[in-house]
Coordinates of C-alpha atoms in Angstrom, one line a residue:
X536 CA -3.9 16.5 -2.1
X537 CA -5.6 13.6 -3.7
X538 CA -3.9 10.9 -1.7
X539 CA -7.1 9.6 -0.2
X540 CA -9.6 11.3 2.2
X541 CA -8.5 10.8 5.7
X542 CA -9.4 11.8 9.4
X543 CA -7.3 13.8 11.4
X544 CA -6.1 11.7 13.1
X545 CA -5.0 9.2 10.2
X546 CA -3.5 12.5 8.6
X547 CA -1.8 13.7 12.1
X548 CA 0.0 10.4 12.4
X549 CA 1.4 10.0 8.8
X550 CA 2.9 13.5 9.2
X551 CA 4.3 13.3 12.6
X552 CA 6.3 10.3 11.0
X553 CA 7.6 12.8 8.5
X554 CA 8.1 15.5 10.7
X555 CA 5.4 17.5 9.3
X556 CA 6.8 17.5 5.5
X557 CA 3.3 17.2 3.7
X558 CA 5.2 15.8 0.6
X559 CA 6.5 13.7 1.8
X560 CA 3.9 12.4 4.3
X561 CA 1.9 11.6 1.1
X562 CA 4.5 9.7 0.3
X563 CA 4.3 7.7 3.3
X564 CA 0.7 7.3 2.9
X565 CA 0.5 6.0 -0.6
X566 CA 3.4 3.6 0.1
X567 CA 1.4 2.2 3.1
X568 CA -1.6 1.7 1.4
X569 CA 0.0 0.4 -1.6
X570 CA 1.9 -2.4 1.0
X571 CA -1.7 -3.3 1.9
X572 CA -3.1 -3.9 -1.6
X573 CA -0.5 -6.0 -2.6
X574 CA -0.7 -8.1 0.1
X575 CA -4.4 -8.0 -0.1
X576 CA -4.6 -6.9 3.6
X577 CA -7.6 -4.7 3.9
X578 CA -10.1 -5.2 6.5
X579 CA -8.6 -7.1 9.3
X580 CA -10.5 -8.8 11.5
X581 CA -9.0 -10.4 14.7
X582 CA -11.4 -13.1 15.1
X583 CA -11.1 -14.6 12.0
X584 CA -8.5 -17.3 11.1
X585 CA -5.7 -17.8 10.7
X586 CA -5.2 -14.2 11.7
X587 CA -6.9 -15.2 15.2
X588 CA -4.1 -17.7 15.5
X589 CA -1.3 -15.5 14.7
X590 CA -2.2 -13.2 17.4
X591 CA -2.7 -15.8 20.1
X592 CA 1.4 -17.3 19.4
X593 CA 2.8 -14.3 20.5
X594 CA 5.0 -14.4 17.5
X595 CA 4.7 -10.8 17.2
X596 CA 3.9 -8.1 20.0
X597 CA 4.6 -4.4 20.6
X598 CA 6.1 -4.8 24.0
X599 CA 4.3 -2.7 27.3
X600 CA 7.4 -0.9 27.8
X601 CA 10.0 1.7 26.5
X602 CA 13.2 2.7 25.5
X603 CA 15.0 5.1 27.6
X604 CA 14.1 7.6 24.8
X605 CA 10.1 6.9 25.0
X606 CA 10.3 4.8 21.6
X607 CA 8.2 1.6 21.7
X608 CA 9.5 -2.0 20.9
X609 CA 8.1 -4.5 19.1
X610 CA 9.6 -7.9 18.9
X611 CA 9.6 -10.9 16.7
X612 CA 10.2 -14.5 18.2
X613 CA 11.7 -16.3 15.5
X614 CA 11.5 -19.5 17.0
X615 CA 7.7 -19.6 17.0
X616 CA 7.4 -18.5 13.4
X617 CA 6.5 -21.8 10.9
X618 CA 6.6 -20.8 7.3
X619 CA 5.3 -24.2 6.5
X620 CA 2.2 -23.7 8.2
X621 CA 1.1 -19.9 8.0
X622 CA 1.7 -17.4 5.3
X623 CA 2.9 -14.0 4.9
X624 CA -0.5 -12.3 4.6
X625 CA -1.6 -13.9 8.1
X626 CA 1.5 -12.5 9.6
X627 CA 1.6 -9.3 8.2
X628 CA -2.0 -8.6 9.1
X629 CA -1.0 -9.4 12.8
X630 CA 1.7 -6.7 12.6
X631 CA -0.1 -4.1 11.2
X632 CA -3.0 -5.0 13.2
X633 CA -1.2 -4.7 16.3
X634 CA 1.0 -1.4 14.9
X635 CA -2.2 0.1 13.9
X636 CA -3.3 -0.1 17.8
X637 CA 0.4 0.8 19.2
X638 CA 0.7 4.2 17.0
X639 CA -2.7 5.4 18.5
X640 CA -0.6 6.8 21.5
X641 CA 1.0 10.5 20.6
X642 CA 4.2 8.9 22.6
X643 CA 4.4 6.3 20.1
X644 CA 4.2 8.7 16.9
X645 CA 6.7 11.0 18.4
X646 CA 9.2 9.0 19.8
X647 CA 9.2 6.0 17.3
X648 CA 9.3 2.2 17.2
X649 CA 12.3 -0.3 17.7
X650 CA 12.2 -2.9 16.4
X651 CA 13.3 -6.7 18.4
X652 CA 14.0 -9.7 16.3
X653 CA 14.9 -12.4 18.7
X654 CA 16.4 -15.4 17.0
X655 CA 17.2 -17.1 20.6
X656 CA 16.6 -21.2 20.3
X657 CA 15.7 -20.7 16.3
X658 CA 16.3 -23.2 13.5
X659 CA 17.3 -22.3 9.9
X660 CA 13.7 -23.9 9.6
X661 CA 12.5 -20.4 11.2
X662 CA 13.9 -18.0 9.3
X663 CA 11.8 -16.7 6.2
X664 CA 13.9 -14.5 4.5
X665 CA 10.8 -13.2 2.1
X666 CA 9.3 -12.4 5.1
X667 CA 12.0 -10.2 7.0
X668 CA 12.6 -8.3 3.5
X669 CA 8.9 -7.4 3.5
X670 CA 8.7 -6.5 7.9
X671 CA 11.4 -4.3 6.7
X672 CA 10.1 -2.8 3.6
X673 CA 7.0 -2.2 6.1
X674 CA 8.7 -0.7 9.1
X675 CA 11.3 1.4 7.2
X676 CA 9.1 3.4 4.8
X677 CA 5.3 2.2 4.8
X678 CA 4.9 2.6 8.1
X679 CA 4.0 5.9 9.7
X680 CA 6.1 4.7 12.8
X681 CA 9.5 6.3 13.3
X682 CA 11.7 3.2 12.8
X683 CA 14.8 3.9 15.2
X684 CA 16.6 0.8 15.6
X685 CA 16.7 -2.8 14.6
X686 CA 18.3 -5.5 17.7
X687 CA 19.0 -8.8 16.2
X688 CA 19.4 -10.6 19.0
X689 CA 21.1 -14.0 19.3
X690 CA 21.8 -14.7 16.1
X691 CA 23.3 -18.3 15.0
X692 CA 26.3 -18.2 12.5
X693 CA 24.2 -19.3 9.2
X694 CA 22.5 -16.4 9.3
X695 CA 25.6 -14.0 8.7
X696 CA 25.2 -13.8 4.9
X697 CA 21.4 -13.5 5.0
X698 CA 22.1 -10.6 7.7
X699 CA 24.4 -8.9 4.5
X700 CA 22.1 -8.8 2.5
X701 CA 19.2 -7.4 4.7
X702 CA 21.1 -4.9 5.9
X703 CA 20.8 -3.3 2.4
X704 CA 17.2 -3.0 2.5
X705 CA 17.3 -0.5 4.6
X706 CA 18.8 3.4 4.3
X707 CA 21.9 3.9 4.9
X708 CA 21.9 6.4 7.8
X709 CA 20.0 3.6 9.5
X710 CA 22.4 1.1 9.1
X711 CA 24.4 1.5 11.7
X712 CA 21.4 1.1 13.5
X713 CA 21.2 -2.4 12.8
X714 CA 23.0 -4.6 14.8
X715 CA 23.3 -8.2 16.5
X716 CA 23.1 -8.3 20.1
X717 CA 23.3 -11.5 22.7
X718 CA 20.3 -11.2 25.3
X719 CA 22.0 -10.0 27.8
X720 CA 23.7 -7.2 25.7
X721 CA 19.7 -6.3 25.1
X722 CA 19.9 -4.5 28.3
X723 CA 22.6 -2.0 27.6
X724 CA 20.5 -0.9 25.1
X725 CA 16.8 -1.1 26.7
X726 CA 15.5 -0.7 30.7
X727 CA 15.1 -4.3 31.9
X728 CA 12.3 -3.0 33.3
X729 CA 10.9 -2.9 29.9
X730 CA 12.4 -5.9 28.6
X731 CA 10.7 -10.0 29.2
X732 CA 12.7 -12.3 31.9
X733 CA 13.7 -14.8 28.7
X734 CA 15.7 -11.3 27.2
X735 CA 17.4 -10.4 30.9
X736 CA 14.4 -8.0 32.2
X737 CA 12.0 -8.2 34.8
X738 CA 9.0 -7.7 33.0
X739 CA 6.4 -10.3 33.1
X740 CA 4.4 -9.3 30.4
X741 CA 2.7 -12.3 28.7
X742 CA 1.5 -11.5 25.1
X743 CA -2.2 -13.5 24.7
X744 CA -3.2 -12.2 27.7
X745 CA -2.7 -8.5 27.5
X746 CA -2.4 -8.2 23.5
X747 CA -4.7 -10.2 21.9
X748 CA -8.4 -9.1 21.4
X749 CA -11.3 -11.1 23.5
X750 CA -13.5 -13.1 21.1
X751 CA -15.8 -10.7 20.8
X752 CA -13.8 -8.1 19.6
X753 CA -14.0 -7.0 15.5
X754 CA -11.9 -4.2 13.4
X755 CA -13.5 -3.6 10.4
X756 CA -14.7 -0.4 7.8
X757 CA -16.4 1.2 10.6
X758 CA -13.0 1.2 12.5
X759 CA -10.3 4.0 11.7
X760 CA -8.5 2.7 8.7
X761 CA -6.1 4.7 6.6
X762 CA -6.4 2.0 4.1
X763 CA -9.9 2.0 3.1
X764 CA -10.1 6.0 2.3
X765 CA -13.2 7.7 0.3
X766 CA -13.1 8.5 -2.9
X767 CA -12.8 12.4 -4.4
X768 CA -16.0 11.3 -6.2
X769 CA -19.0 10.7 -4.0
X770 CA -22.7 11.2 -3.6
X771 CA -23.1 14.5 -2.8
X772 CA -25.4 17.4 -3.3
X773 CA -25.3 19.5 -6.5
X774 CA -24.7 18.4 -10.3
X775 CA -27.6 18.1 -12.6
X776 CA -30.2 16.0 -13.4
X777 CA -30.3 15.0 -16.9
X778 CA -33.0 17.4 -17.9
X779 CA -30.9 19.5 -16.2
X780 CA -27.6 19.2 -18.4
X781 CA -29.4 19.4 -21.2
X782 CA -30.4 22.8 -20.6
X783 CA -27.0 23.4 -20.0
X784 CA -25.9 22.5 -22.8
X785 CA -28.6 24.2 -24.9
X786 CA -28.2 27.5 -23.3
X787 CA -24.0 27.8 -23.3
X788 CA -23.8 26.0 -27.0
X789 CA -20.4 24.5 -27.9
X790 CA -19.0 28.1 -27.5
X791 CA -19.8 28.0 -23.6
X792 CA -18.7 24.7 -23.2
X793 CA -15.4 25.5 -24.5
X794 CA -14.9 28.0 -22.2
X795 CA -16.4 25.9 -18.9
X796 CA -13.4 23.8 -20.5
X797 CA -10.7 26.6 -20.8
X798 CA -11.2 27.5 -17.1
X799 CA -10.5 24.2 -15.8
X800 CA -7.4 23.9 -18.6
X801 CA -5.7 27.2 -16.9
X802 CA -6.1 25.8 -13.3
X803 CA -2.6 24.7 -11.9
X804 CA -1.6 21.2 -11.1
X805 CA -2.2 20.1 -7.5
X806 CA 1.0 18.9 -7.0
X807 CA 4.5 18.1 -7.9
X808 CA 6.3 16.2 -10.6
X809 CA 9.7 15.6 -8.6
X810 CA 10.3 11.6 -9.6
X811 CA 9.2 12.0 -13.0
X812 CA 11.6 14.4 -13.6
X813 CA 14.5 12.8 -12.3
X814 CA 17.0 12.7 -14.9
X815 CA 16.8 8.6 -14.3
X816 CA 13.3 8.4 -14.9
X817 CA 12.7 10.9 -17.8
X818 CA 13.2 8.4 -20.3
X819 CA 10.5 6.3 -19.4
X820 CA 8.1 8.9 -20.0
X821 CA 6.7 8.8 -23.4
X822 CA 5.8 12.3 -23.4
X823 CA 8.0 14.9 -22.1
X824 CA 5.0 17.2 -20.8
X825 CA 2.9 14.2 -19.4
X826 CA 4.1 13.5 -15.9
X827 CA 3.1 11.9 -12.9
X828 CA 1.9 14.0 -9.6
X829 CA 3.6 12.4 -7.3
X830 CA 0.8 11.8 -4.6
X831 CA -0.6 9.6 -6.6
X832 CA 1.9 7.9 -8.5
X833 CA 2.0 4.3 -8.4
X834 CA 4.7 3.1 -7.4
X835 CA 6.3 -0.3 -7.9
X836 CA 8.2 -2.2 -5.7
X837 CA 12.0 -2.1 -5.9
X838 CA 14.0 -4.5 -7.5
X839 CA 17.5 -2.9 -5.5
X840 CA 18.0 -1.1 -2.7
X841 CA 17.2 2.4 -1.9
X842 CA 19.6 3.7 -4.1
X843 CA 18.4 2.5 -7.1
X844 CA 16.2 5.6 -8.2
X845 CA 14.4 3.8 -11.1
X846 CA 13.3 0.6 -10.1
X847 CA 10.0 1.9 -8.4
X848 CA 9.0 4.6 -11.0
X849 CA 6.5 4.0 -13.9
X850 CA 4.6 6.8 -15.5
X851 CA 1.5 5.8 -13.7
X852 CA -1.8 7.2 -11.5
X853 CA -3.8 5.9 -9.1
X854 CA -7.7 7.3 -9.9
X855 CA -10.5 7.1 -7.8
X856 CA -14.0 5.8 -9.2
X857 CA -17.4 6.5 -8.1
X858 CA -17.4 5.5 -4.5
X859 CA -14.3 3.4 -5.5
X860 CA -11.2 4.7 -4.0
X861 CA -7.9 3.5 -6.7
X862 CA -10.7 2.6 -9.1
X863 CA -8.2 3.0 -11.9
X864 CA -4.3 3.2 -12.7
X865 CA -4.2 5.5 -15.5
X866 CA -0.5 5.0 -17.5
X867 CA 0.9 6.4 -20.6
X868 CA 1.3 3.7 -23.6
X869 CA 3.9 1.5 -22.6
X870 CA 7.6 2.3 -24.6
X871 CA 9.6 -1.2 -24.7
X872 CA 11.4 0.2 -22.7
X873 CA 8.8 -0.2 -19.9
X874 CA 7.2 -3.0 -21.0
X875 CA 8.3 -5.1 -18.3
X876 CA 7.6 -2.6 -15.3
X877 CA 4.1 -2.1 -17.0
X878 CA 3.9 -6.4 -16.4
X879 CA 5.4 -5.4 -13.1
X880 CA 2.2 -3.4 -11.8
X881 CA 0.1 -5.6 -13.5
X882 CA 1.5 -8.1 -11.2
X883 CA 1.4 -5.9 -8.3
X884 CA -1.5 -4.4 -8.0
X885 CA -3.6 -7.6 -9.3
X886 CA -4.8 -6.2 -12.3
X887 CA -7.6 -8.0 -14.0
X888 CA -8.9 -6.1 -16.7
X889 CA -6.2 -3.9 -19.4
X890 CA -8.4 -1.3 -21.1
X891 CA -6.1 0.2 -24.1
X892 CA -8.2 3.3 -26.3
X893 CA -5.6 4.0 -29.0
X894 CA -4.3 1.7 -31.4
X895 CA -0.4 0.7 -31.7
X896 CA -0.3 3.2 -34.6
X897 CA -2.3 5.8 -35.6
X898 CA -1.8 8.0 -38.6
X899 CA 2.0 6.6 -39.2
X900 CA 3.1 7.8 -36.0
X901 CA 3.4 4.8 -33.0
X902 CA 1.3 5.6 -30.2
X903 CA 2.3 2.6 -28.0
X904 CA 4.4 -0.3 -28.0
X905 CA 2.9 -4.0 -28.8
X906 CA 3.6 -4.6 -25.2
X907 CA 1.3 -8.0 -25.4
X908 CA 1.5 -10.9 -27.9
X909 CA -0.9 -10.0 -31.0
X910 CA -1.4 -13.3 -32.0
X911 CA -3.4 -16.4 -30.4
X912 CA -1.2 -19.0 -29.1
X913 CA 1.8 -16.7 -29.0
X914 CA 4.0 -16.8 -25.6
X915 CA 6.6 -14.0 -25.2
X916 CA 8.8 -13.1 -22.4
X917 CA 8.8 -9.7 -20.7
X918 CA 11.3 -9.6 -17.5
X919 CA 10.6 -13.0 -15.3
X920 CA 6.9 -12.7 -16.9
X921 CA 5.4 -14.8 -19.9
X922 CA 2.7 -13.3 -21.2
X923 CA 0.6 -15.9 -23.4
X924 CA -2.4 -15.0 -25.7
X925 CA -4.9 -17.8 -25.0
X926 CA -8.0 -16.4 -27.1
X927 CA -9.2 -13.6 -29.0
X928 CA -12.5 -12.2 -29.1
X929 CA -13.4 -10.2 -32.4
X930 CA -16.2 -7.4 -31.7
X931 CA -17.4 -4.5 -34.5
X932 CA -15.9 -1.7 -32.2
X933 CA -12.6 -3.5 -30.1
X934 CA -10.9 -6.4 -29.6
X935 CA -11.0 -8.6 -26.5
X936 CA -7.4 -10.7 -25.5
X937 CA -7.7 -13.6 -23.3
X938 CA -4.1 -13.2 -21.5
X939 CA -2.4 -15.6 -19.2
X940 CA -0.1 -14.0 -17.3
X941 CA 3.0 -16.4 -15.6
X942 CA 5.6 -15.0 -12.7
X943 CA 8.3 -17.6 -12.8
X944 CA 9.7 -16.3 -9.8
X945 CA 6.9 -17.4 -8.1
X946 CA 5.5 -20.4 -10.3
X947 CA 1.9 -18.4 -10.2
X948 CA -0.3 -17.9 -13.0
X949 CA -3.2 -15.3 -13.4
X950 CA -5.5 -14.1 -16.1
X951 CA -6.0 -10.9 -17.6
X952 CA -8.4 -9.9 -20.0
X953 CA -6.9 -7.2 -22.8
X954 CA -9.4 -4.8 -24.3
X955 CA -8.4 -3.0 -27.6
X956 CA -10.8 -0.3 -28.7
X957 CA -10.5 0.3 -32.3
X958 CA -13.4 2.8 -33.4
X959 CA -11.5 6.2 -31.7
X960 CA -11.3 8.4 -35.2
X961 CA -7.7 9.3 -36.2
X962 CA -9.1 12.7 -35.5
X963 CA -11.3 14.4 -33.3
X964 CA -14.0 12.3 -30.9
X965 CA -16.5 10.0 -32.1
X966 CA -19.3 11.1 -34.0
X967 CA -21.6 9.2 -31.2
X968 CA -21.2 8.1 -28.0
X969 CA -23.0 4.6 -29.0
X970 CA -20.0 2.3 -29.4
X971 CA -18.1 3.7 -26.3
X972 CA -21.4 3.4 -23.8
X973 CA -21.3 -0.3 -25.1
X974 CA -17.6 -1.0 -24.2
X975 CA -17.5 0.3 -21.1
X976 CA -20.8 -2.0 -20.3
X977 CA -19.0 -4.4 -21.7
X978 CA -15.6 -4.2 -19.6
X979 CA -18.1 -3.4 -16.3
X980 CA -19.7 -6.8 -16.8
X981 CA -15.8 -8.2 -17.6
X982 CA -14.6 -7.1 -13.9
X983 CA -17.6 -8.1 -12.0
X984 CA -17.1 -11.7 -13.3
X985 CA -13.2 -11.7 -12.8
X986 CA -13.7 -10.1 -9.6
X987 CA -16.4 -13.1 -9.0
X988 CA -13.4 -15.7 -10.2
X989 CA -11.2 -14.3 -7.7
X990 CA -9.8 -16.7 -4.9
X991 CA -11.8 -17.0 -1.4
X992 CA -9.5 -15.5 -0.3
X993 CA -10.2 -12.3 -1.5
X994 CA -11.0 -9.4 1.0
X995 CA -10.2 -6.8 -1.3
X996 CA -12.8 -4.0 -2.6
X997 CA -16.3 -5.3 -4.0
X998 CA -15.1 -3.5 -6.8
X999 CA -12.2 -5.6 -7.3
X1000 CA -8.3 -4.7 -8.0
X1001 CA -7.9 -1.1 -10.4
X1002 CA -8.4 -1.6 -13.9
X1003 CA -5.2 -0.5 -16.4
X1004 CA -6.7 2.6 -18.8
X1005 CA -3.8 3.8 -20.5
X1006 CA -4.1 5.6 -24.5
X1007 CA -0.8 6.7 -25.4
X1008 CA -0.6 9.5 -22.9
X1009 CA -2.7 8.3 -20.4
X1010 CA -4.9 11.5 -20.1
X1011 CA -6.9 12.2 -23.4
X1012 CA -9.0 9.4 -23.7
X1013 CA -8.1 7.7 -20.8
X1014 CA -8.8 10.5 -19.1
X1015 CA -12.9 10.7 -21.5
X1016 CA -13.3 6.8 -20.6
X1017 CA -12.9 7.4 -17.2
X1018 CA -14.7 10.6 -16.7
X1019 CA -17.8 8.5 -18.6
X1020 CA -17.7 5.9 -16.1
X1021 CA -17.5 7.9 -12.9
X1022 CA -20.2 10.3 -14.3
X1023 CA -23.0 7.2 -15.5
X1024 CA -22.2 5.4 -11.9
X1025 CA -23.0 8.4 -10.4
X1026 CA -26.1 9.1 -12.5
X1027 CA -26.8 5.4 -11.9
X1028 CA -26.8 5.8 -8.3
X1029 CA -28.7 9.2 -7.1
X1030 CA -29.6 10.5 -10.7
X1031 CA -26.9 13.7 -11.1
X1032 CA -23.8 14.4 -12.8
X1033 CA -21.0 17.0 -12.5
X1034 CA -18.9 16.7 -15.5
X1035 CA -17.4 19.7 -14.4
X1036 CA -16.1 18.8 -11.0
X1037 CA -15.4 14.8 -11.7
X1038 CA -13.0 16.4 -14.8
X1039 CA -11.7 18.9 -12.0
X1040 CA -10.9 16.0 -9.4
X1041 CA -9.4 13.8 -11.6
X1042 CA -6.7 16.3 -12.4
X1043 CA -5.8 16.4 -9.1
X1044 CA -4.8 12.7 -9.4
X1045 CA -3.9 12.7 -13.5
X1046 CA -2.7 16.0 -14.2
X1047 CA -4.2 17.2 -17.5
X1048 CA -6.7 14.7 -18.0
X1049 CA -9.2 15.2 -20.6
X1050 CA -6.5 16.9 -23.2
X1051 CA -8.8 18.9 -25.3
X1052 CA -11.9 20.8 -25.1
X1053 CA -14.0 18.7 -27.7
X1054 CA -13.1 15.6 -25.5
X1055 CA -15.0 17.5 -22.8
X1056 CA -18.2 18.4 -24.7
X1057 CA -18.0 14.5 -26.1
X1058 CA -18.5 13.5 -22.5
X1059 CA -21.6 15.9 -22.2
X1060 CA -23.2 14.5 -25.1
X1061 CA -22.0 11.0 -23.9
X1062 CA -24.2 11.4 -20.9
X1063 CA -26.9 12.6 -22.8
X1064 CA -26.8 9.9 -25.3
X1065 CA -26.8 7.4 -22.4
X1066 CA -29.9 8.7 -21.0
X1067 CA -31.8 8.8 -24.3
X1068 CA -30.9 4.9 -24.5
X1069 CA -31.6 3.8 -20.9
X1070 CA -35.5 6.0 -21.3
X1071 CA -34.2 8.7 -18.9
X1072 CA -35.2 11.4 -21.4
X1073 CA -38.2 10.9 -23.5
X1074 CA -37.4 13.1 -26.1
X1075 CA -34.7 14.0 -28.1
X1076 CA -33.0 17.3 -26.3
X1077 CA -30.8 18.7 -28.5
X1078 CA -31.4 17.3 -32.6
X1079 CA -28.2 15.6 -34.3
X1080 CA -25.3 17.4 -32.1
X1081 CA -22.5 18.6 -34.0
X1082 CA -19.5 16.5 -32.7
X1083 CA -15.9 17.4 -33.9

């Protein structure tokens, strides 16, 4: 499946936390990784700050002992926890990063993780609601730790209604599993022998000394990290050189082409469409017969709890790049019905660039909603976003949107820069490849700089967050702009292409992309074209090529 290229033993311990179902392992797998991009948690390094700090309080630690059972515990000292003074990313990398380590024993992936929050000498001034939402979002489905039990322990009376409503974040056959305890109730659940003196055991475990890493210590790409996957597209032996594909070309014609075309056209999905076709989801697909796979769906964080079975679901795919793994999110045009969850993953997974290849309607028919304000200066409200048009940038072949985007949840504002390419012919594929080599130079050059602009604080990808394609499907010439991209990069890089097998891996991710066999060939020529500009071939290969 196209969820990311992993090692073994990355792939063993998602599926041991699914009991070997491979679906929904994937599942698993995407939602853990998509947990980390949001919170822009990717390579974690212990002896940087403030995660250094984090690890030396102690505030989080997956205890020496066990259960009974064999499950591990991990506990959470509220008292020591000061959301004035850290944030959520700092604490979350310290969980992960000391998960990461505990689900390295086979114990630990078989017999699962309870989970300790110890409220014991605690202030209201402690507790970060936001932040228990997201250890639980975390531990009960992005996680690939067996979550068996949650022990609130010593809770104070104020935090009965917060309790309520956390109990709904997670499923109900877990539920019941969650419960307040006194410390010295702990031990009917737990050994003592497994449990610290301050929670009635015997254990003198003390967490900076055995838990945290020495100074010298680093966890970084060279590291096992499920996060930070290869793409399906890398440098690898194979393809064609330029002269190469033009001999191709010249000795299968158009004819031969179409049928390189038809044979990857008959090959079967690699996957299944199971949430797009939920009945409660259908009608945000525009198209009936364009869904999502779902190992590579993105999904969006729920607005409800687990048995709302819409708020995640947009019709959505993560794509891989050259060397870029979720280089893109390929969509459908958004329906206004959608138009806030399409602000929602903008949101989400830090989009900076929108690239949008159809127009809002195209031969009378409507292609895509006007999901962003068309006019500069013009503020409207999708959801608890405001989307405002600062500027617009008039070019001979597409339109450029200067977009401030505002979460008044939060009080945060970001920018996002909204391409609109207007030369795509009602009909067929461009006549040449000139104007579309020149947008997609110009939105590379757009990301590098935003990515450039980016906070500090960014430890994301070089690359920078995914950038939006979407046409109205989000597989025809979403599906050409993005095959162009990955094929040039890879040209760029170790001089080949392989249109056939970047079209072929892509599927795997967007199902049908590239819709129609002249969209294919336009990507051969495309190549071509590129090389005759950039002095790659000297001559002209093949003399005025008949595009349809």
């Amino acid at each position: 499946h196209s969820a990311g290229l992993v090692s073994e033993p990355t792939a063993v311990k998602f599926l041991m936390a699914r009991k070997f179902d491979v679906s929904r392992a994937i599942d698993l797998f995407q939602a853990y990784k998509n947990t980390r991009i949001k919170e822009g948690i990717f390579n974690i390094n212990p002896d940087e700050e403030p995660l250094r700090s984090e690890l030396l309080s102690g505030k989080f630690t997956v205890l020496p002992g066990r259960d009974a059972k064999g499950a591990a515990l991990a506990l959470f000292t509220a008292r020591l926890h000061r959301p004035d003074i850290t944030t959520h990313k700092a604490v979350l990398q310290a969980i992960i990063y000391q998960l990461d380590k505990a689900i390295e024993s086979v114990q630990t992936q078989r017999d699962g993780l309870i989970f300790i929050y110890d409220m014991t000498n605690s202030s209201y001034g402690n507790f970060d609601y936001e932040l228990c939402v997201k250890i639980l979002n975390l531990l009960k489905g992005a996680f690939p730790a067996r979550l068996k039990c949650v022990f609130i322990v010593s809770s104070p009376l104020w935090f009965r209604a917060p309790f309520a409503v956390l109990r709904l974040f997670v499923r109900e056959k877990l539920r019941e599993r969650v419960c307040t305890v006194k410390a010295h109730e702990l031990a009917n659940h737990i050994p003592v022998s497994s449990l610290p003196e301050h929670l009635g055991g015997t254990s003198q475990y003390s967490h900076p000394s055995s838990q945290c890493p020495p100074p010298s210590s680093s966890w970084g790409p060279e590291d096992e990290d499920p996060c930070m996957e290869v793409s399906v597209h890398m440098p690898e032996q194979g393809g064609m050189t330029v002269h190469e594909l033009v001999e191709h070309v010249k000795r299968k014609k158009k004819k031969g082409i179409y049928q390189e075309y038809e044979e990857i056209r008959k090959e079967p999905p690699s996957g299944t469409f199971d949430y797009s076709k939920k009945l409660s989801n259908q009608i945000k697909n525009r198209y009936s017969d364009v869904l999502c796979l779902d190992q590579s769906r993105v999904r969006l964080c729920q607005l409800c709890d687990d048995d709302d079975e819409t708020s995640d679901y947009i019709n959505a795919s993560f794509m891989d790049g050259y060397k870029r793994s979720n280089a893109y999110i390929a969509t459908q045009g958004p329906l206004p019905k959608t138009f806030v969850d399409f602000w929602r993953m903008v949101w989400e997974q830090m989009v900076l660039i929108i690239v949008m290849t159809t127009r809002v309607v195209e031969r009378g028919r409507v292609k895509c909603g006007q999901y962003w304000p068309l006019e500069e200066g013009r503020t409207e409200q999708h959801g608890y976003f405001l989307v405002r048009n600062t500027h617009i940038q008039v070019f001979q072949d597409f339109k450029l949107s200067h977009l401030e985007l505002y979460n008044t949840q939060t009080g945060e504002r970001r920018e996002v820069c909204h391409y609109l390419y207007v030369s795509w012919p009602d009909f067929g594929v461009p006549k040449s490849a000139s104007a579309m080599l020149d947008f997609r130079e110009h939105v590379l050059q757009r990301q590098e700089a935003a990515v450039q602009s980016l906070d500090p604080s960014w430890t994301g990808p070089p690359g920078g967050p995914p950038v939006v394609v979407h046409c109205s499907a989000g597989i025809g010439r979403t599906g050409t702009f993005c095959t162009l991209d990955i094929c040039l990069s890879r040209l760029e890089d170790i001089g080949t292409v392989d249109v056939r097998q970047t079209v072929r891996r892509m599927r795997t991710q967007r199902a049908f992309s590239i819709q129609t066999w002249d969209q294919y060939y336009f990507c051969y020529m495309a190549v071509i074209e590129y090389a005759q500009r950039h002095g790659k071939l000297t001559i002209l290969p093949i003399s005025k090529p008949p595009f349809i």
